[in-house]
């Protein structure tokens, strides 16, 4: 039970399942249908515009969601946060607030190599617009491998360029 509670052992989830969960946390418990396209256009005419589609809600008290928000935001901002060293070099993202969770998942067997590196995040801290998961199979530590990828994607998403290397 303890191993399951911290995501170790036989816990199995896809990146899509995880990003839905983290988007739900970002949205204070509202689960939205994943959508890959914001809009489609033919020259200047919009033929499809994505509208949020609520699929359900978490049955989690608000004080628990608040604690999750606080903990996830500390991951990227507090000196003891597991991804603080990754985001400290991005004052642009620090200004809007990125909340995240690093993860290092065991490989199926010792012969399969390094653990899988994960990083889940949402931003901005207030009124989130995006939830993201980066996962590198057999990549190593989530904070060292997956978090920098997410940082670069978020910099490009919000600012149109990557500031850090």
PDB file of C-alpha atoms in Angstrom:
ATOM      1  CA  UNK A   1       0.000   0.000   0.000  1.00  0.00           C
ATOM      2  CA  UNK A   2       2.803   2.416   0.845  1.00  0.00           C
ATOM      3  CA  UNK A   3       4.534   1.783  -2.509  1.00  0.00           C
ATOM      4  CA  UNK A   4       1.255   2.347  -4.370  1.00  0.00           C
ATOM      5  CA  UNK A   5       0.589   5.587  -2.473  1.00  0.00           C
ATOM      6  CA  UNK A   6       3.839   7.143  -3.712  1.00  0.00           C
ATOM      7  CA  UNK A   7       3.510   5.832  -7.269  1.00  0.00           C
ATOM      8  CA  UNK A   8       5.992   2.977  -7.023  1.00  0.00           C
ATOM      9  CA  UNK A   9       5.629  -0.713  -7.717  1.00  0.00           C
ATOM     10  CA  UNK A  10       2.747  -1.782  -9.919  1.00  0.00           C
ATOM     11  CA  UNK A  11       1.228   1.659 -10.516  1.00  0.00           C
ATOM     12  CA  UNK A  12       0.620   2.019 -14.219  1.00  0.00           C
ATOM     13  CA  UNK A  13      -0.607   5.182 -15.927  1.00  0.00           C
ATOM     14  CA  UNK A  14      -0.187   6.700 -19.357  1.00  0.00           C
ATOM     15  CA  UNK A  15       1.097  10.236 -19.888  1.00  0.00           C
ATOM     16  CA  UNK A  16      -2.396  11.227 -21.083  1.00  0.00           C
ATOM     17  CA  UNK A  17      -3.979   9.898 -17.871  1.00  0.00           C
ATOM     18  CA  UNK A  18      -1.443  11.792 -15.792  1.00  0.00           C
ATOM     19  CA  UNK A  19      -1.834  15.088 -17.654  1.00  0.00           C
ATOM     20  CA  UNK A  20      -5.611  14.837 -17.195  1.00  0.00           C
ATOM     21  CA  UNK A  21      -5.097  14.402 -13.458  1.00  0.00           C
ATOM     22  CA  UNK A  22      -2.728  17.371 -13.203  1.00  0.00           C
ATOM     23  CA  UNK A  23      -5.036  19.522 -15.339  1.00  0.00           C
ATOM     24  CA  UNK A  24      -7.812  18.569 -12.911  1.00  0.00           C
ATOM     25  CA  UNK A  25      -5.691  19.706  -9.988  1.00  0.00           C
ATOM     26  CA  UNK A  26      -4.890  22.969 -11.815  1.00  0.00           C
ATOM     27  CA  UNK A  27      -8.633  23.491 -12.434  1.00  0.00           C
ATOM     28  CA  UNK A  28      -9.577  22.929  -8.770  1.00  0.00           C
ATOM     29  CA  UNK A  29     -11.027  19.509  -9.444  1.00  0.00           C
ATOM     30  CA  UNK A  30     -12.693  20.046 -12.817  1.00  0.00           C
ATOM     31  CA  UNK A  31     -11.808  17.329 -15.348  1.00  0.00           C
ATOM     32  CA  UNK A  32     -11.791  18.506 -18.950  1.00  0.00           C
ATOM     33  CA  UNK A  33     -11.798  16.390 -22.091  1.00  0.00           C
ATOM     34  CA  UNK A  34      -8.293  16.376 -23.581  1.00  0.00           C
ATOM     35  CA  UNK A  35      -8.149  18.279 -26.855  1.00  0.00           C
ATOM     36  CA  UNK A  36      -5.150  18.478 -29.126  1.00  0.00           C
ATOM     37  CA  UNK A  37      -6.349  21.246 -31.424  1.00  0.00           C
ATOM     38  CA  UNK A  38      -7.292  24.742 -30.260  1.00  0.00           C
ATOM     39  CA  UNK A  39      -8.755  25.785 -33.604  1.00  0.00           C
ATOM     40  CA  UNK A  40      -8.623  25.095 -37.308  1.00  0.00           C
ATOM     41  CA  UNK A  41      -8.589  27.777 -39.978  1.00  0.00           C
ATOM     42  CA  UNK A  42      -8.801  28.122 -43.692  1.00  0.00           C
ATOM     43  CA  UNK A  43      -6.842  31.310 -44.320  1.00  0.00           C
ATOM     44  CA  UNK A  44      -8.566  33.708 -41.892  1.00  0.00           C
ATOM     45  CA  UNK A  45     -11.822  31.798 -41.447  1.00  0.00           C
ATOM     46  CA  UNK A  46     -12.079  29.704 -38.276  1.00  0.00           C
ATOM     47  CA  UNK A  47     -13.837  26.433 -39.029  1.00  0.00           C
ATOM     48  CA  UNK A  48     -13.439  24.918 -35.550  1.00  0.00           C
ATOM     49  CA  UNK A  49     -12.821  26.602 -32.204  1.00  0.00           C
ATOM     50  CA  UNK A  50     -12.177  24.395 -29.178  1.00  0.00           C
ATOM     51  CA  UNK A  51     -14.538  24.888 -26.273  1.00  0.00           C
ATOM     52  CA  UNK A  52     -13.801  23.374 -22.855  1.00  0.00           C
ATOM     53  CA  UNK A  53     -15.733  20.146 -22.368  1.00  0.00           C
ATOM     54  CA  UNK A  54     -16.235  19.256 -18.690  1.00  0.00           C
ATOM     55  CA  UNK A  55     -16.240  15.499 -18.138  1.00  0.00           C
ATOM     56  CA  UNK A  56     -16.515  15.446 -14.352  1.00  0.00           C
ATOM     57  CA  UNK A  57     -15.048  16.646 -11.086  1.00  0.00           C
ATOM     58  CA  UNK A  58     -12.791  15.289  -8.355  1.00  0.00           C
ATOM     59  CA  UNK A  59     -14.495  14.533  -5.097  1.00  0.00           C
ATOM     60  CA  UNK A  60     -11.629  16.118  -3.149  1.00  0.00           C
ATOM     61  CA  UNK A  61     -12.082  18.835  -0.510  1.00  0.00           C
ATOM     62  CA  UNK A  62     -10.806  22.291  -1.515  1.00  0.00           C
ATOM     63  CA  UNK A  63      -8.281  22.350   1.349  1.00  0.00           C
ATOM     64  CA  UNK A  64      -6.639  19.232  -0.121  1.00  0.00           C
ATOM     65  CA  UNK A  65      -6.540  20.821  -3.587  1.00  0.00           C
ATOM     66  CA  UNK A  66      -5.045  23.968  -2.031  1.00  0.00           C
ATOM     67  CA  UNK A  67      -2.321  21.868  -0.395  1.00  0.00           C
ATOM     68  CA  UNK A  68      -1.596  20.184  -3.747  1.00  0.00           C
ATOM     69  CA  UNK A  69      -1.310  23.605  -5.435  1.00  0.00           C
ATOM     70  CA  UNK A  70       1.022  24.886  -2.727  1.00  0.00           C
ATOM     71  CA  UNK A  71       3.219  21.784  -2.876  1.00  0.00           C
ATOM     72  CA  UNK A  72       3.404  21.717  -6.659  1.00  0.00           C
ATOM     73  CA  UNK A  73       4.255  25.414  -6.860  1.00  0.00           C
ATOM     74  CA  UNK A  74       7.012  24.911  -4.262  1.00  0.00           C
ATOM     75  CA  UNK A  75       8.625  22.265  -6.507  1.00  0.00           C
ATOM     76  CA  UNK A  76       9.709  24.979  -8.960  1.00  0.00           C
ATOM     77  CA  UNK A  77      10.152  27.969  -6.625  1.00  0.00           C
ATOM     78  CA  UNK A  78      11.438  26.915  -3.216  1.00  0.00           C
ATOM     79  CA  UNK A  79      15.144  26.205  -2.605  1.00  0.00           C
ATOM     80  CA  UNK A  80      14.346  22.631  -1.558  1.00  0.00           C
ATOM     81  CA  UNK A  81      12.003  22.070  -4.536  1.00  0.00           C
ATOM     82  CA  UNK A  82      13.108  19.158  -6.702  1.00  0.00           C
ATOM     83  CA  UNK A  83      12.912  21.240  -9.915  1.00  0.00           C
ATOM     84  CA  UNK A  84      13.762  24.689  -8.511  1.00  0.00           C
ATOM     85  CA  UNK A  85      17.258  24.569 -10.044  1.00  0.00           C
ATOM     86  CA  UNK A  86      15.690  24.014 -13.482  1.00  0.00           C
ATOM     87  CA  UNK A  87      13.243  26.936 -13.287  1.00  0.00           C
ATOM     88  CA  UNK A  88      15.498  29.406 -11.432  1.00  0.00           C
ATOM     89  CA  UNK A  89      17.210  30.095 -14.781  1.00  0.00           C
ATOM     90  CA  UNK A  90      13.892  31.175 -16.302  1.00  0.00           C
ATOM     91  CA  UNK A  91      12.797  34.427 -14.645  1.00  0.00           C
ATOM     92  CA  UNK A  92      10.080  34.760 -17.304  1.00  0.00           C
ATOM     93  CA  UNK A  93       8.433  31.539 -16.134  1.00  0.00           C
ATOM     94  CA  UNK A  94       9.093  32.382 -12.487  1.00  0.00           C
ATOM     95  CA  UNK A  95       7.105  35.584 -13.025  1.00  0.00           C
ATOM     96  CA  UNK A  96       3.977  33.757 -14.223  1.00  0.00           C
ATOM     97  CA  UNK A  97       4.426  30.745 -11.927  1.00  0.00           C
ATOM     98  CA  UNK A  98       4.890  27.133 -12.947  1.00  0.00           C
ATOM     99  CA  UNK A  99       3.634  24.430 -10.600  1.00  0.00           C
ATOM    100  CA  UNK A 100       4.980  20.929 -11.120  1.00  0.00           C
ATOM    101  CA  UNK A 101       5.898  17.483  -9.896  1.00  0.00           C
ATOM    102  CA  UNK A 102       9.028  15.543 -10.730  1.00  0.00           C
ATOM    103  CA  UNK A 103       8.901  11.797 -11.051  1.00  0.00           C
ATOM    104  CA  UNK A 104      11.364   8.977 -11.501  1.00  0.00           C
ATOM    105  CA  UNK A 105       9.590   5.720 -12.343  1.00  0.00           C
ATOM    106  CA  UNK A 106      11.196   2.331 -11.998  1.00  0.00           C
ATOM    107  CA  UNK A 107      11.981   0.494 -15.214  1.00  0.00           C
ATOM    108  CA  UNK A 108      10.294  -2.907 -15.562  1.00  0.00           C
ATOM    109  CA  UNK A 109      13.520  -4.778 -14.894  1.00  0.00           C
ATOM    110  CA  UNK A 110      17.100  -3.870 -14.008  1.00  0.00           C
ATOM    111  CA  UNK A 111      18.163  -4.997 -17.500  1.00  0.00           C
ATOM    112  CA  UNK A 112      15.962  -2.347 -19.134  1.00  0.00           C
ATOM    113  CA  UNK A 113      18.259   0.457 -18.003  1.00  0.00           C
ATOM    114  CA  UNK A 114      17.705   3.766 -16.254  1.00  0.00           C
ATOM    115  CA  UNK A 115      14.392   4.710 -14.639  1.00  0.00           C
ATOM    116  CA  UNK A 116      11.843   6.716 -16.618  1.00  0.00           C
ATOM    117  CA  UNK A 117      12.073  10.495 -16.124  1.00  0.00           C
ATOM    118  CA  UNK A 118       8.742  12.342 -15.662  1.00  0.00           C
ATOM    119  CA  UNK A 119       7.726  15.931 -15.084  1.00  0.00           C
ATOM    120  CA  UNK A 120       4.140  17.163 -14.814  1.00  0.00           C
ATOM    121  CA  UNK A 121       3.274  20.853 -14.670  1.00  0.00           C
ATOM    122  CA  UNK A 122       0.671  23.519 -15.174  1.00  0.00           C
ATOM    123  CA  UNK A 123       1.011  27.266 -15.714  1.00  0.00           C
ATOM    124  CA  UNK A 124       0.441  30.029 -14.976  1.00  0.00           C
ATOM    125  CA  UNK A 125      -0.050  29.567 -11.251  1.00  0.00           C
ATOM    126  CA  UNK A 126      -3.177  31.755 -11.293  1.00  0.00           C
ATOM    127  CA  UNK A 127      -5.721  30.889 -14.013  1.00  0.00           C
ATOM    128  CA  UNK A 128      -3.792  27.986 -15.596  1.00  0.00           C
ATOM    129  CA  UNK A 129      -3.821  27.776 -19.395  1.00  0.00           C
ATOM    130  CA  UNK A 130      -1.754  24.662 -19.991  1.00  0.00           C
ATOM    131  CA  UNK A 131      -0.993  21.333 -18.364  1.00  0.00           C
ATOM    132  CA  UNK A 132       1.984  19.370 -19.634  1.00  0.00           C
ATOM    133  CA  UNK A 133       3.684  16.032 -19.084  1.00  0.00           C
ATOM    134  CA  UNK A 134       7.167  15.236 -20.296  1.00  0.00           C
ATOM    135  CA  UNK A 135       8.390  11.663 -20.015  1.00  0.00           C
ATOM    136  CA  UNK A 136      11.669  10.203 -21.214  1.00  0.00           C
ATOM    137  CA  UNK A 137      11.790   6.417 -21.163  1.00  0.00           C
ATOM    138  CA  UNK A 138      14.937   5.173 -19.441  1.00  0.00           C
ATOM    139  CA  UNK A 139      16.035   8.832 -19.231  1.00  0.00           C
ATOM    140  CA  UNK A 140      17.044   8.903 -15.577  1.00  0.00           C
ATOM    141  CA  UNK A 141      15.892  11.463 -13.019  1.00  0.00           C
ATOM    142  CA  UNK A 142      12.758  13.513 -13.672  1.00  0.00           C
ATOM    143  CA  UNK A 143      14.275  16.737 -12.366  1.00  0.00           C
ATOM    144  CA  UNK A 144      17.427  16.409 -14.466  1.00  0.00           C
ATOM    145  CA  UNK A 145      15.939  15.149 -17.743  1.00  0.00           C
ATOM    146  CA  UNK A 146      12.176  15.703 -18.060  1.00  0.00           C
ATOM    147  CA  UNK A 147      11.819  19.040 -16.213  1.00  0.00           C
ATOM    148  CA  UNK A 148      14.201  20.953 -18.535  1.00  0.00           C
ATOM    149  CA  UNK A 149      12.207  19.732 -21.546  1.00  0.00           C
ATOM    150  CA  UNK A 150       8.978  20.984 -19.971  1.00  0.00           C
ATOM    151  CA  UNK A 151      10.641  24.310 -19.116  1.00  0.00           C
ATOM    152  CA  UNK A 152      11.683  24.788 -22.750  1.00  0.00           C
ATOM    153  CA  UNK A 153       8.203  23.901 -24.029  1.00  0.00           C
ATOM    154  CA  UNK A 154       6.570  26.307 -21.567  1.00  0.00           C
ATOM    155  CA  UNK A 155       8.958  29.126 -22.482  1.00  0.00           C
ATOM    156  CA  UNK A 156       8.107  28.619 -26.135  1.00  0.00           C
ATOM    157  CA  UNK A 157       4.357  28.324 -25.437  1.00  0.00           C
ATOM    158  CA  UNK A 158       4.173  31.536 -23.404  1.00  0.00           C
ATOM    159  CA  UNK A 159       6.918  33.663 -24.947  1.00  0.00           C
ATOM    160  CA  UNK A 160       7.607  32.248 -28.430  1.00  0.00           C
ATOM    161  CA  UNK A 161      11.228  31.503 -27.657  1.00  0.00           C
ATOM    162  CA  UNK A 162      13.436  29.428 -25.390  1.00  0.00           C
ATOM    163  CA  UNK A 163      15.517  31.533 -22.996  1.00  0.00           C
ATOM    164  CA  UNK A 164      17.497  28.844 -21.199  1.00  0.00           C
ATOM    165  CA  UNK A 165      19.799  26.109 -22.372  1.00  0.00           C
TER     166      UNK A 165
END
